[in-house]
XYZ file of C-alpha atoms in Angstrom:
765
model
C 13.500 17.672 -67.459
C 10.510 19.622 -66.195
C 8.610 16.335 -65.734
C 11.437 14.840 -63.717
C 11.608 17.956 -61.529
C 7.851 17.787 -60.918
C 8.042 14.121 -59.876
C 11.005 14.873 -57.586
C 9.194 17.807 -55.955
C 6.046 15.740 -55.424
C 8.013 12.841 -53.913
C 9.974 15.166 -51.648
C 6.805 16.816 -50.370
C 5.305 13.404 -49.528
C 8.518 12.356 -47.780
C 8.696 15.574 -45.801
C 5.069 15.367 -44.778
C 5.539 11.799 -43.587
C 8.776 12.528 -41.754
C 7.289 15.586 -40.083
C 4.128 13.828 -38.897
C 3.978 14.000 -35.105
C 2.010 11.745 -32.776
C 0.883 12.593 -29.257
C -0.188 10.023 -26.651
C -2.665 11.096 -23.942
C -3.099 8.905 -20.847
C -6.008 9.281 -18.442
C -6.029 8.827 -14.705
C -7.789 5.877 -13.148
C -5.713 4.350 -10.370
C -4.452 0.807 -10.850
C -6.375 0.535 -14.131
C -3.811 2.954 -15.574
C -1.296 0.090 -15.676
C -3.041 -0.708 -18.978
C -1.263 2.337 -20.447
C 1.993 0.355 -20.383
C 0.446 -2.220 -22.724
C -0.659 0.598 -25.041
C 2.913 1.938 -25.265
C 4.310 -1.568 -25.757
C 1.992 -2.288 -28.695
C 2.681 1.086 -30.359
C 6.453 0.649 -30.099
C 6.423 -2.912 -31.429
C 4.425 -1.775 -34.460
C 6.667 1.198 -35.220
C 4.093 3.851 -34.280
C 5.998 6.930 -33.062
C 5.289 8.599 -29.716
C 6.576 12.144 -30.086
C 4.770 13.705 -27.132
C 3.124 12.304 -24.046
C 0.725 13.800 -21.511
C -1.026 12.210 -18.574
C -2.926 12.645 -15.346
C -2.554 10.697 -12.099
C -1.605 7.105 -13.010
C -1.293 8.350 -16.568
C 1.296 10.835 -15.282
C 3.262 8.039 -13.610
C 3.325 5.830 -16.727
C 3.811 8.776 -19.081
C 6.485 10.272 -16.864
C 8.441 7.019 -16.697
C 8.289 6.701 -20.482
C 9.393 10.328 -20.895
C 12.378 9.575 -18.640
C 13.512 6.739 -20.905
C 12.153 3.720 -19.079
C 11.213 0.799 -21.314
C 7.874 -0.925 -20.899
C 9.627 -3.944 -19.380
C 11.349 -1.674 -16.866
C 8.025 -0.028 -16.011
C 6.414 -3.428 -15.425
C 9.327 -4.438 -13.212
C 8.995 -1.248 -11.146
C 5.249 -1.618 -10.622
C 5.643 -5.288 -9.666
C 8.406 -4.487 -7.205
C 7.937 -4.463 -3.420
C 9.158 -0.863 -3.500
C 6.173 0.274 -5.602
C 3.808 -1.458 -3.205
C 5.409 0.482 -0.370
C 4.878 3.759 -2.247
C 1.153 3.045 -2.448
C 0.782 1.777 1.130
C 3.283 4.019 2.914
C 4.970 1.012 4.535
C 8.694 1.378 5.103
C 10.941 -1.548 4.239
C 11.762 -3.347 7.472
C 15.459 -3.055 6.601
C 15.115 0.713 7.046
C 13.060 0.788 10.219
C 15.557 1.970 12.802
C 14.622 0.351 16.078
C 17.176 2.483 17.924
C 15.026 5.559 17.326
C 11.745 3.929 18.236
C 10.279 5.235 21.428
C 9.347 2.659 24.043
C 5.968 1.229 22.966
C 2.820 2.643 24.534
C -0.696 1.139 24.643
C -2.336 3.994 22.766
C -4.507 3.792 19.682
C -5.454 7.473 19.461
C -2.935 10.286 19.135
C -4.041 13.922 19.258
C -1.273 16.411 18.359
C -1.299 19.996 19.576
C 0.653 22.770 17.948
C 2.003 25.310 20.430
C 1.958 28.327 18.134
C 2.730 30.889 20.802
C 4.452 29.604 23.903
C 3.814 32.850 25.796
C 0.056 32.674 25.459
C -0.130 28.862 25.201
C -2.270 28.996 22.086
C -2.903 25.336 21.377
C -4.173 24.049 18.057
C -5.072 20.392 17.697
C -5.293 18.193 14.599
C -7.503 15.223 15.285
C -8.492 14.092 11.792
C -5.665 12.918 9.509
C -5.221 14.574 6.120
C -4.142 11.312 4.518
C -4.336 7.577 5.133
C -0.997 6.683 3.506
C 2.205 8.013 5.024
C 4.183 10.089 2.500
C 7.570 9.103 3.892
C 8.208 6.209 1.529
C 6.876 8.073 -1.511
C 8.938 11.184 -0.750
C 12.083 9.105 -1.055
C 10.948 6.999 -4.008
C 10.573 9.804 -6.549
C 14.141 11.015 -6.031
C 16.052 8.013 -7.463
C 13.273 7.460 -10.019
C 13.455 10.947 -11.589
C 16.612 12.803 -10.516
C 18.951 11.833 -13.359
C 16.435 12.400 -16.154
C 15.472 15.736 -14.626
C 19.154 16.716 -14.492
C 19.646 15.956 -18.207
C 16.547 17.966 -19.092
C 17.548 20.801 -16.780
C 14.012 20.830 -15.404
C 12.579 21.489 -18.891
C 10.080 18.723 -19.670
C 10.453 19.403 -23.423
C 14.029 18.113 -23.179
C 13.194 14.690 -21.788
C 13.444 11.536 -23.897
C 9.901 12.394 -25.007
C 8.424 15.846 -24.269
C 6.026 15.441 -21.362
C 3.138 17.179 -19.620
C 1.167 16.249 -16.521
C -1.700 17.863 -14.673
C -2.418 18.502 -10.986
C -5.242 20.375 -9.255
C -5.235 23.547 -7.198
C -8.336 23.127 -5.022
C -8.108 26.673 -3.658
C -8.261 28.338 -7.077
C -10.434 25.511 -8.456
C -8.254 25.009 -11.504
C -5.966 22.525 -13.213
C -2.218 23.124 -13.019
C -0.112 22.033 -15.999
C 3.539 21.125 -15.387
C 5.910 22.020 -18.213
C 9.075 22.426 -16.176
C 10.350 22.137 -12.605
C 11.103 19.142 -10.429
C 9.833 16.155 -12.367
C 9.272 13.992 -9.301
C 7.178 16.690 -7.611
C 5.096 17.164 -10.762
C 4.248 13.461 -11.035
C 3.718 13.182 -7.307
C 1.278 16.106 -7.344
C -0.611 14.683 -10.312
C -1.307 11.363 -8.557
C -2.080 12.670 -5.043
C -5.554 11.208 -4.610
C -7.409 13.211 -1.923
C -7.446 11.752 1.597
C -5.403 8.753 0.464
C -2.128 10.608 -0.170
C -0.817 13.803 1.321
C -0.931 16.854 -0.965
C 2.307 18.685 -1.673
C 3.093 22.372 -1.849
C 4.647 23.669 -5.098
C 5.140 27.395 -5.681
C 2.966 28.101 -2.657
C 0.072 26.104 -4.122
C -1.391 23.067 -2.375
C -1.814 20.486 -5.124
C -3.886 17.330 -5.469
C -4.635 14.722 -8.098
C -5.051 16.208 -11.567
C -8.143 14.082 -12.113
C -10.182 16.484 -10.020
C -10.278 19.048 -12.847
C -8.723 17.361 -15.897
C -8.447 13.592 -15.922
C -7.711 13.325 -19.658
C -5.494 16.220 -20.817
C -6.245 16.242 -24.553
C -6.520 20.021 -24.398
C -3.021 20.257 -22.906
C -1.607 18.036 -25.648
C -3.293 20.129 -28.330
C -2.279 23.477 -26.845
C 1.355 22.655 -26.026
C 2.322 20.316 -28.883
C -0.466 20.393 -31.507
C 0.432 16.966 -32.913
C -0.827 15.759 -36.278
C -2.423 12.728 -34.670
C -3.453 11.939 -31.104
C -3.935 8.550 -29.506
C -5.909 8.577 -26.297
C -5.846 5.801 -23.694
C -8.793 6.055 -21.282
C -9.249 3.805 -18.248
C -11.709 5.986 -16.364
C -15.197 7.385 -16.513
C -16.972 10.314 -14.989
C -18.235 9.311 -11.532
C -21.462 7.345 -11.622
C -24.242 7.842 -9.125
C -22.731 7.062 -5.721
C -23.648 3.984 -3.742
C -24.568 4.409 -0.092
C -21.877 1.910 0.958
C -19.075 3.020 -1.391
C -17.044 5.781 0.276
C -14.579 6.053 -2.651
C -17.411 6.688 -5.093
C -18.932 9.247 -2.743
C -15.619 11.122 -2.538
C -15.211 11.050 -6.329
C -18.661 12.584 -6.807
C -17.893 15.318 -4.279
C -14.549 16.398 -5.682
C -14.203 15.403 -9.343
C -15.354 17.674 -12.142
C -16.786 16.343 -15.386
C -14.060 15.325 -17.864
C -14.446 15.105 -21.631
C -13.136 11.618 -22.472
C -13.242 12.085 -26.251
C -10.926 12.870 -29.137
C -12.531 14.185 -32.340
C -12.145 11.582 -35.080
C -10.335 14.065 -37.302
C -7.699 14.583 -34.582
C -6.956 11.000 -33.688
C -8.119 7.751 -32.127
C -9.562 6.938 -28.697
C -8.906 3.599 -26.988
C -11.199 2.942 -24.051
C -11.073 0.049 -21.604
C -13.749 -1.682 -19.593
C -12.070 -2.293 -16.246
C -14.938 -1.978 -13.805
C -13.769 -5.008 -11.802
C -10.409 -3.419 -10.926
C -10.349 -1.458 -7.686
C -8.720 1.955 -7.560
C -5.631 0.846 -5.606
C -5.424 -2.810 -6.662
C -1.925 -2.918 -8.126
C -1.594 -6.716 -8.036
C -2.943 -7.489 -11.536
C -0.073 -6.014 -13.544
C 0.309 -8.640 -16.265
C -3.446 -8.834 -16.866
C -3.798 -5.058 -17.185
C -0.747 -4.644 -19.425
C -2.096 -7.363 -21.719
C -5.477 -5.627 -21.775
C -3.855 -2.427 -22.989
C -1.768 -4.270 -25.552
C -4.742 -6.210 -26.960
C -6.879 -3.079 -27.201
C -4.294 -1.339 -29.367
C -3.865 -4.401 -31.557
C -7.591 -4.357 -32.330
C -7.105 -0.868 -33.823
C -3.593 -1.281 -35.197
C -4.605 -1.375 -38.869
C -6.535 1.881 -38.487
C -3.627 3.470 -36.627
C -1.128 2.395 -39.290
C -3.371 3.742 -42.014
C -3.639 7.128 -40.345
C -0.015 7.250 -39.146
C 2.116 6.182 -42.105
C 5.331 7.298 -40.414
C 7.320 4.485 -38.749
C 10.015 4.380 -36.089
C 11.722 1.023 -35.662
C 12.359 -0.618 -32.317
C 16.078 -0.229 -32.984
C 15.714 3.515 -33.597
C 13.749 3.941 -30.355
C 16.348 1.940 -28.417
C 19.187 4.008 -29.875
C 17.462 7.273 -29.013
C 16.709 5.997 -25.499
C 20.292 4.892 -24.956
C 21.636 8.220 -26.197
C 19.395 10.009 -23.690
C 20.220 7.743 -20.750
C 23.956 7.785 -21.499
C 23.868 11.455 -20.566
C 22.665 10.645 -17.047
C 25.100 11.902 -14.396
C 25.989 9.425 -11.667
C 23.597 9.721 -8.748
C 26.100 10.881 -6.148
C 25.680 13.661 -3.625
C 28.127 16.152 -2.231
C 26.258 18.899 -0.403
C 23.329 18.771 2.038
C 21.113 21.859 2.220
C 18.493 21.847 4.989
C 15.429 24.112 4.938
C 12.212 24.490 6.899
C 13.773 24.393 10.378
C 15.657 26.734 12.673
C 19.436 26.755 13.065
C 19.566 24.287 15.957
C 17.196 21.863 14.261
C 19.233 22.235 11.089
C 22.310 21.218 13.053
C 20.483 18.096 14.263
C 19.583 17.083 10.690
C 23.084 17.811 9.416
C 24.543 15.609 12.140
C 22.473 12.705 10.829
C 23.622 13.513 7.276
C 27.172 13.669 8.539
C 28.901 13.630 5.134
C 29.646 17.377 5.085
C 31.584 17.970 1.830
C 32.302 14.310 1.205
C 30.751 12.607 -1.795
C 28.164 10.014 -0.745
C 26.087 7.458 -2.600
C 22.354 6.871 -2.967
C 22.578 4.024 -0.470
C 24.222 6.288 2.097
C 21.557 8.925 1.477
C 18.836 6.281 1.869
C 20.307 5.091 5.175
C 20.410 8.617 6.576
C 16.973 9.554 5.209
C 15.250 6.632 6.886
C 17.204 7.189 10.083
C 15.885 10.749 10.100
C 12.228 9.915 9.425
C 12.297 7.116 12.012
C 12.602 9.871 14.621
C 9.069 10.531 15.871
C 9.889 14.225 16.211
C 10.185 14.514 12.419
C 6.853 14.848 10.606
C 8.107 14.755 7.027
C 11.235 15.178 4.920
C 10.934 16.213 1.286
C 14.236 15.484 -0.514
C 15.273 16.962 -3.853
C 18.369 16.150 -5.886
C 19.651 19.192 -7.790
C 22.499 18.622 -10.221
C 25.489 20.876 -9.611
C 27.471 21.245 -12.837
C 30.388 22.774 -10.938
C 30.978 19.642 -8.845
C 29.511 17.062 -11.220
C 27.440 15.734 -8.331
C 23.969 16.383 -6.953
C 23.169 18.779 -4.151
C 20.723 17.229 -1.697
C 18.029 19.706 -0.675
C 15.995 18.610 2.339
C 12.817 20.395 3.342
C 12.070 19.234 6.883
C 8.799 19.528 8.805
C 8.864 19.070 12.563
C 6.120 17.283 14.489
C 3.847 19.247 16.787
C 5.384 19.632 20.239
C 2.575 18.267 22.374
C 0.622 15.026 21.977
C -2.210 13.519 23.957
C -2.357 9.723 23.785
C -5.433 7.629 24.574
C -5.708 3.865 24.641
C -5.848 0.780 26.797
C -7.661 -2.538 26.600
C -11.274 -3.698 26.689
C -11.542 -7.236 27.983
C -14.074 -9.861 29.019
C -12.003 -10.446 32.177
C -10.368 -8.364 34.881
C -7.756 -7.007 32.461
C -9.694 -3.906 31.405
C -7.279 -0.983 31.182
C -7.533 2.734 30.422
C -4.440 4.594 29.254
C -3.719 8.326 29.122
C -0.414 9.758 27.980
C 1.048 13.197 27.477
C 4.200 13.667 25.409
C 6.172 16.834 24.849
C 8.913 16.732 22.239
C 11.354 19.321 21.073
C 14.104 19.376 18.496
C 17.156 21.577 18.831
C 20.658 20.300 18.249
C 19.395 17.369 20.308
C 16.161 15.382 20.106
C 14.333 15.713 23.404
C 11.191 13.973 24.629
C 9.402 14.214 27.970
C 6.390 12.088 28.810
C 3.766 11.202 31.407
C 1.950 7.867 31.154
C -0.965 6.776 33.322
C -2.850 3.468 33.336
C -5.906 2.501 35.339
C -7.448 -0.926 35.749
C -8.164 -3.869 38.020
C -4.971 -5.762 37.249
C -2.622 -2.838 36.812
C -2.393 0.810 37.853
C 0.672 2.792 37.002
C 2.203 6.218 36.535
C 5.383 6.722 34.567
C 7.264 9.867 33.704
C 10.612 10.497 32.161
C 12.701 12.069 29.472
C 14.959 10.964 26.645
C 17.667 13.026 24.962
C 19.300 11.821 21.764
C 22.622 13.118 20.534
C 22.962 12.578 16.758
C 26.406 11.856 15.351
C 28.171 9.149 13.420
C 27.887 7.103 16.633
C 24.391 7.973 17.794
C 23.449 7.547 21.431
C 20.749 8.609 23.840
C 20.305 9.156 27.549
C 17.049 8.234 29.246
C 15.734 8.903 32.740
C 12.511 7.282 33.907
C 10.468 7.128 37.100
C 7.711 4.542 37.579
C 5.132 4.127 40.342
C 2.834 1.170 39.768
C 0.786 -1.580 41.362
C -0.080 -5.079 40.177
C -3.172 -6.711 41.690
C -3.457 -10.479 41.478
C -6.691 -12.201 42.510
C -8.090 -8.911 43.778
C -11.821 -8.335 43.275
C -13.345 -10.327 40.440
C -11.503 -13.652 40.509
C -12.583 -14.923 37.139
C -9.708 -17.257 36.434
C -8.283 -18.440 39.742
C -9.310 -19.465 43.251
C -6.060 -21.138 44.253
C -6.028 -22.373 47.855
C -2.244 -22.618 48.001
C -1.170 -19.176 46.795
C -2.399 -16.064 48.575
C -4.052 -13.045 47.094
C -1.344 -10.428 46.759
C -0.402 -7.059 45.350
C 2.933 -5.685 44.251
C 3.709 -1.992 44.699
C 6.853 -0.572 43.137
C 8.550 2.780 42.948
C 11.731 2.917 40.915
C 13.907 5.163 38.835
C 16.417 4.202 36.153
C 19.056 6.165 34.297
C 20.259 4.519 31.109
C 22.342 5.148 28.019
C 21.513 3.526 24.690
C 23.490 2.995 21.516
C 22.385 1.449 18.188
C 23.412 -2.021 17.074
C 22.752 -2.020 13.293
C 19.298 -0.962 12.104
C 17.297 -3.430 14.185
C 19.010 -3.454 17.516
C 20.111 -1.372 20.433
C 22.128 -1.830 23.573
C 21.102 -0.124 26.781
C 22.936 -0.022 30.083
C 22.485 1.953 33.262
C 21.749 2.083 36.951
C 18.550 2.055 38.976
C 17.021 2.225 42.418
C 13.737 0.643 43.515
C 11.542 0.541 46.606
C 9.244 -2.502 46.376
C 6.455 -3.762 48.611
C 4.720 -7.116 48.248
C 1.512 -7.467 50.252
C 0.073 -10.972 50.696
C -1.524 -13.561 52.968
C 0.687 -16.599 53.386
C -2.095 -19.079 54.149
C -5.367 -18.061 52.596
C -7.182 -21.117 53.904
C -7.056 -19.667 57.435
C -7.718 -16.057 56.401
C -10.743 -14.143 57.612
C -12.210 -10.775 56.745
C -10.090 -9.188 59.471
C -6.802 -10.856 58.475
C -4.074 -8.278 57.836
C -1.651 -8.915 55.000
C 2.009 -9.680 55.525
C 4.482 -7.435 53.754
C 7.911 -7.942 52.240
C 9.663 -4.626 51.693
C 12.721 -4.309 49.451
C 15.181 -1.489 48.959
C 17.226 -2.376 45.882
C 19.894 -0.934 43.630
C 20.902 -2.323 40.248
C 23.429 -2.106 37.450
C 22.008 -3.478 34.222
C 22.665 -4.039 30.550
C 20.310 -5.121 27.804
C 20.695 -5.970 24.123
C 17.620 -6.188 21.944
C 16.933 -6.698 18.259
C 13.328 -6.163 17.185
C 11.295 -6.296 13.952
C 7.927 -7.702 15.091
C 4.977 -6.238 13.205
C 2.548 -6.122 16.137
C 2.705 -5.696 19.902
C -0.086 -8.139 20.768
C -0.298 -10.719 17.995
C 2.772 -10.569 15.720
C 2.935 -12.616 12.539
C 6.241 -11.500 11.028
C 9.690 -10.467 12.265
C 11.655 -11.360 15.343
C 12.597 -10.222 18.827
C 15.930 -11.262 20.312
C 16.594 -10.026 23.828
C 19.239 -10.690 26.434
C 19.770 -8.855 29.712
C 22.164 -9.021 32.650
C 21.580 -7.356 36.024
C 23.577 -7.026 39.204
C 21.050 -6.355 41.965
C 21.640 -5.767 45.632
C 19.694 -4.512 48.606
C 17.786 -5.283 51.735
C 14.609 -7.187 52.555
C 12.355 -6.453 55.522
C 9.425 -8.665 56.525
C 6.439 -7.284 58.446
C 3.944 -9.758 59.828
C 0.288 -8.881 59.501
C -0.721 -11.253 62.329
C 1.839 -9.934 64.791
C 3.266 -6.561 63.700
C 5.673 -6.566 66.643
C 7.478 -9.539 65.160
C 9.098 -7.608 62.334
C 12.091 -9.514 60.946
C 15.242 -7.382 60.728
C 16.645 -6.336 57.374
C 18.435 -9.043 55.378
C 20.960 -8.032 52.743
C 21.602 -9.879 49.511
C 23.515 -9.405 46.253
C 22.705 -11.442 43.184
C 22.990 -11.684 39.409
C 20.054 -12.179 37.082
C 20.428 -13.166 33.434
C 17.632 -13.597 30.936
C 17.281 -14.263 27.215
C 14.319 -14.507 24.868
C 13.804 -15.393 21.203
C 10.502 -14.807 19.419
C 10.665 -15.318 15.646
C 8.259 -15.929 12.758
C 8.960 -17.754 9.498
C 6.629 -17.449 6.476
C 5.950 -20.912 5.055
C 3.519 -19.849 2.330
C 1.207 -16.961 1.520
C -1.167 -18.183 4.238
C 0.931 -20.163 6.710
C 3.460 -18.816 9.199
C 5.478 -20.759 11.758
C 6.569 -19.029 14.957
C 9.206 -20.227 17.414
C 9.760 -19.085 20.956
C 12.470 -19.657 23.548
C 13.174 -18.158 26.959
C 15.834 -18.655 29.643
C 16.055 -17.139 33.115
C 18.874 -17.700 35.596
C 19.422 -16.000 38.952
C 21.448 -16.925 42.017
C 19.150 -14.952 44.320
C 18.611 -16.625 47.675
C 15.208 -17.870 48.719
C 13.417 -15.200 50.709
C 11.979 -15.320 54.214
C 8.865 -17.264 53.249
C 7.445 -19.310 50.396
C 5.032 -16.669 49.075
C 7.637 -13.889 48.918
C 10.126 -16.232 47.229
C 7.583 -17.221 44.584
C 6.341 -13.684 43.933
C 9.870 -12.354 43.405
C 11.051 -15.258 41.220
C 11.206 -14.771 37.423
C 7.906 -15.737 35.795
C 7.134 -17.255 32.396
C 4.362 -15.224 30.730
C 4.464 -15.649 26.939
C 0.853 -14.694 26.076
C -1.294 -11.615 26.760
C -3.521 -13.567 29.147
C -0.607 -14.997 31.129
C 0.676 -11.461 31.760
C -2.519 -10.551 33.608
C -2.669 -13.466 36.063
C -0.319 -15.100 38.544
C 0.289 -18.826 38.278
C 2.770 -20.193 40.797
C 3.552 -23.226 38.614
C 5.250 -20.943 36.069
C 7.644 -19.112 38.429
C 11.180 -20.273 39.201
C 14.604 -18.791 39.801
C 16.041 -20.816 36.943
C 13.992 -22.088 34.031
C 13.965 -22.812 30.318
C 10.928 -22.656 28.048
C 10.239 -23.292 24.386
C 7.207 -22.620 22.240
C 5.788 -23.292 18.788
C 3.172 -21.150 17.014
C 1.242 -22.094 13.893
C -0.540 -19.216 12.187
C -3.028 -19.304 9.352
C -3.385 -15.884 7.712
C -6.844 -15.388 6.208
C -5.869 -11.853 5.222
C -3.063 -9.498 6.147
C -5.105 -8.386 9.162
C -7.027 -11.528 10.201
C -5.360 -14.731 11.348
C -5.859 -17.801 13.505
C -2.944 -18.745 15.747
C -2.317 -21.863 17.783
C 0.430 -21.677 20.423
C 1.988 -24.359 22.630
C 4.673 -23.806 25.308
C 6.690 -26.166 27.476
C 8.078 -24.726 30.727
C 10.876 -26.560 32.564
C 12.127 -25.145 35.899
C 15.545 -26.264 37.082
C 14.344 -26.465 40.688
C 10.730 -25.733 41.532
C 10.071 -23.701 44.673
C 7.942 -25.536 47.221
C 6.286 -24.701 50.552
C 7.137 -26.324 53.876
C 4.675 -26.777 56.752
C 5.836 -23.513 58.359
C 5.445 -21.534 55.077
C 9.168 -21.508 54.376
C 10.476 -22.011 50.848
C 12.732 -24.821 49.697
C 13.908 -26.231 46.375
C 12.729 -29.521 44.955
C 15.068 -31.949 43.229
C 16.205 -30.582 39.844
C 14.043 -31.305 36.804
C 11.275 -33.051 38.716
C 8.447 -31.137 37.068
C 7.446 -29.308 33.903
C 4.365 -27.406 32.778
C 2.449 -26.810 29.581
C 0.430 -23.912 28.079
C -1.735 -24.116 24.960
C -3.700 -21.249 23.465
C -5.726 -20.630 20.323
C -6.570 -17.076 19.263
C -8.562 -15.582 16.425
C -6.842 -12.219 16.030
C -7.477 -9.137 13.946
C -4.716 -6.533 13.788
C -6.175 -3.133 13.010
C -3.794 -0.311 12.127
C -4.371 1.320 15.493
C -5.075 -1.639 17.783
C -5.589 -5.410 17.970
C -8.531 -7.631 18.810
C -8.307 -11.239 19.913
C -10.723 -13.953 20.984
C -8.850 -16.734 22.772
C -9.195 -20.038 24.604
C -6.277 -21.451 26.568
C -5.226 -24.323 28.796
C -2.703 -24.397 31.671
C -1.455 -27.783 32.851
C -1.449 -26.521 36.443
C -3.947 -23.947 37.681
C -7.132 -23.763 39.678
C -8.865 -22.770 36.448
C -7.077 -24.708 33.727
C -9.378 -23.665 30.866
C -9.902 -19.962 30.150
C -11.785 -18.052 27.498
C -11.781 -14.337 26.781
C -11.744 -11.377 24.432
C -9.249 -8.494 24.323
C -9.523 -5.345 22.210
C -6.686 -2.820 22.383
C -3.249 -3.251 23.951
C -2.200 -5.013 27.136
C 1.103 -3.338 27.749
C 2.466 -2.634 31.225
C 5.597 -0.929 32.490
C 8.248 -3.559 33.259
C 8.913 -4.428 36.869
C 12.101 -3.183 38.470
C 13.943 -6.502 38.245
C 12.775 -7.288 34.695
């Protein structure tokens, strides 16, 4: 009996020691290389090796955090391969959530200098020229909410109560110390741990500005030992201490400046270290998911016999799945009922609440996502940090929004550097304010040979379930054609001329789905065209003729827009249609005989226009673009040929064609089509070939006495071809082009543009 009892006691002690054996997994930081950690987890699970605790830094915090929330390795792989994950790392917002209605009218700036008016009485201005981060946080701020909210609700903010107890590490650069997260908002903890300096924006938690945990502790073995003290640790390391920096490698230079030395070891008595050689994987190259996962898996399998020998305890795949399902079955539905806004004053809070117009109604994640991206698409909003806090009383989540407002004043600088006459300098000043309305006032000035202009105006947006805005603008500008350096044209039939315009427009805009808007309003314009009707007889003393117009208009415009670039787009579309009722008076003043001023002539006409510009991806490198344009007006021919041609709608589909005047491409009624073939070398660099066919219904011709008359319908057509090597920087575009016009004094043209060629529209456009 005593012998049996001894055997039973010995067996029970062995069983208890095996069943109580705990295993901790420690995951290092290392950027995209940290995807290998998923393969490590996959191999351990398939071989029955338990993971009782998990701790990680940076990418290790992302992988470890997802595992602690109950995500399977297959689900993690799917997330990292998804377009959404790519957007987290690049800051790009899904085009489906870019609200064109809220986009300000485009401006030709590539530098923006914000000024913070901290004390309006003393006008104490503080500027921020250098950015704190290269990747916008807007996409990432949203992403961590649906990823972590439900698991965080089940755990009640206690990371020990997750599917697997979890720790992650961030860095407080002010106190020069690592910060260990054991509880709190799980999404914020992971986000702080992976906030690589300069690339991502740091976040504030408990009044501490936090960065990537790799700065002070890139491999938190000490945290695992202190918090959990497991019987056996498995370490997965995909990083090294920074090597001697290269003169050309800015990332390596930054790492040497900011990262402390990390001990990437685990004593043999405490566990096993798995280290990867991934020197050929760049820090933010997240495209090699399958390869990196397999690398992690294979590395574990090389050590699996040793691991099994030292960890005799087993957990089957079925047991893990059952535990995971039990945890995830406790997830509350991700629905929201209350919106709590912080960080802004009462009027600004009212503005935000009007966008999140659900009040006490229950709303879904999709409805939250729609409203969130509507809010951040407003250029007066700097950042929105959303948190989902489970409310046990309602059974739904409260939505806490911490909102940061943009600086009030901005100075904008830009323009275009060209090999031709189209050099432009741009200066803009924008003042924006957010109360219960969104208000913007602006001044824009452009200077150049082709175009000089001054625009000022204001826009007020009223947020509600049916958003709308009111806009008032005043423009004074001048277009010079063939003035000064006549690089492209020396046409003997069409005179040198300038167009001076002063106009004001009051309009109201409403959204049409996420990509479109409708705008309608009224306007008044005073226009002066100055020209010489017959340049062949002109002398140095010849005085220009003038056509002076006093016009009023009622207009409407519908536009849908998703193009990815103002100068050289390669994706998206632009659909536009407009209708104008224009009326007014024309006065002609002769330069040869000023006494022979022609009396005012009144006219009333309708102008309709439509344009389609769309791009279709054919493969990873090839894109096909299509273009179509129609213009129809019943405006009468004016008092002479030159005035009639200048005032007629013009076909100008390329940047170069917008800077010159070609009489062959102007007509009161025309149709045009175009085809664009684009070869994308990279996302930024492409070669585009464009061809356009222009067909006027009735071309305008000149009689012997300089009067205008129509030719027989469809008796002529014209052709434009252009090839451009374009590079789209984040802040501007550069293009080197060669083009051909079927009718022009200079049919072949070559040039270079760097920047933006973007002018205020003319009054009748």
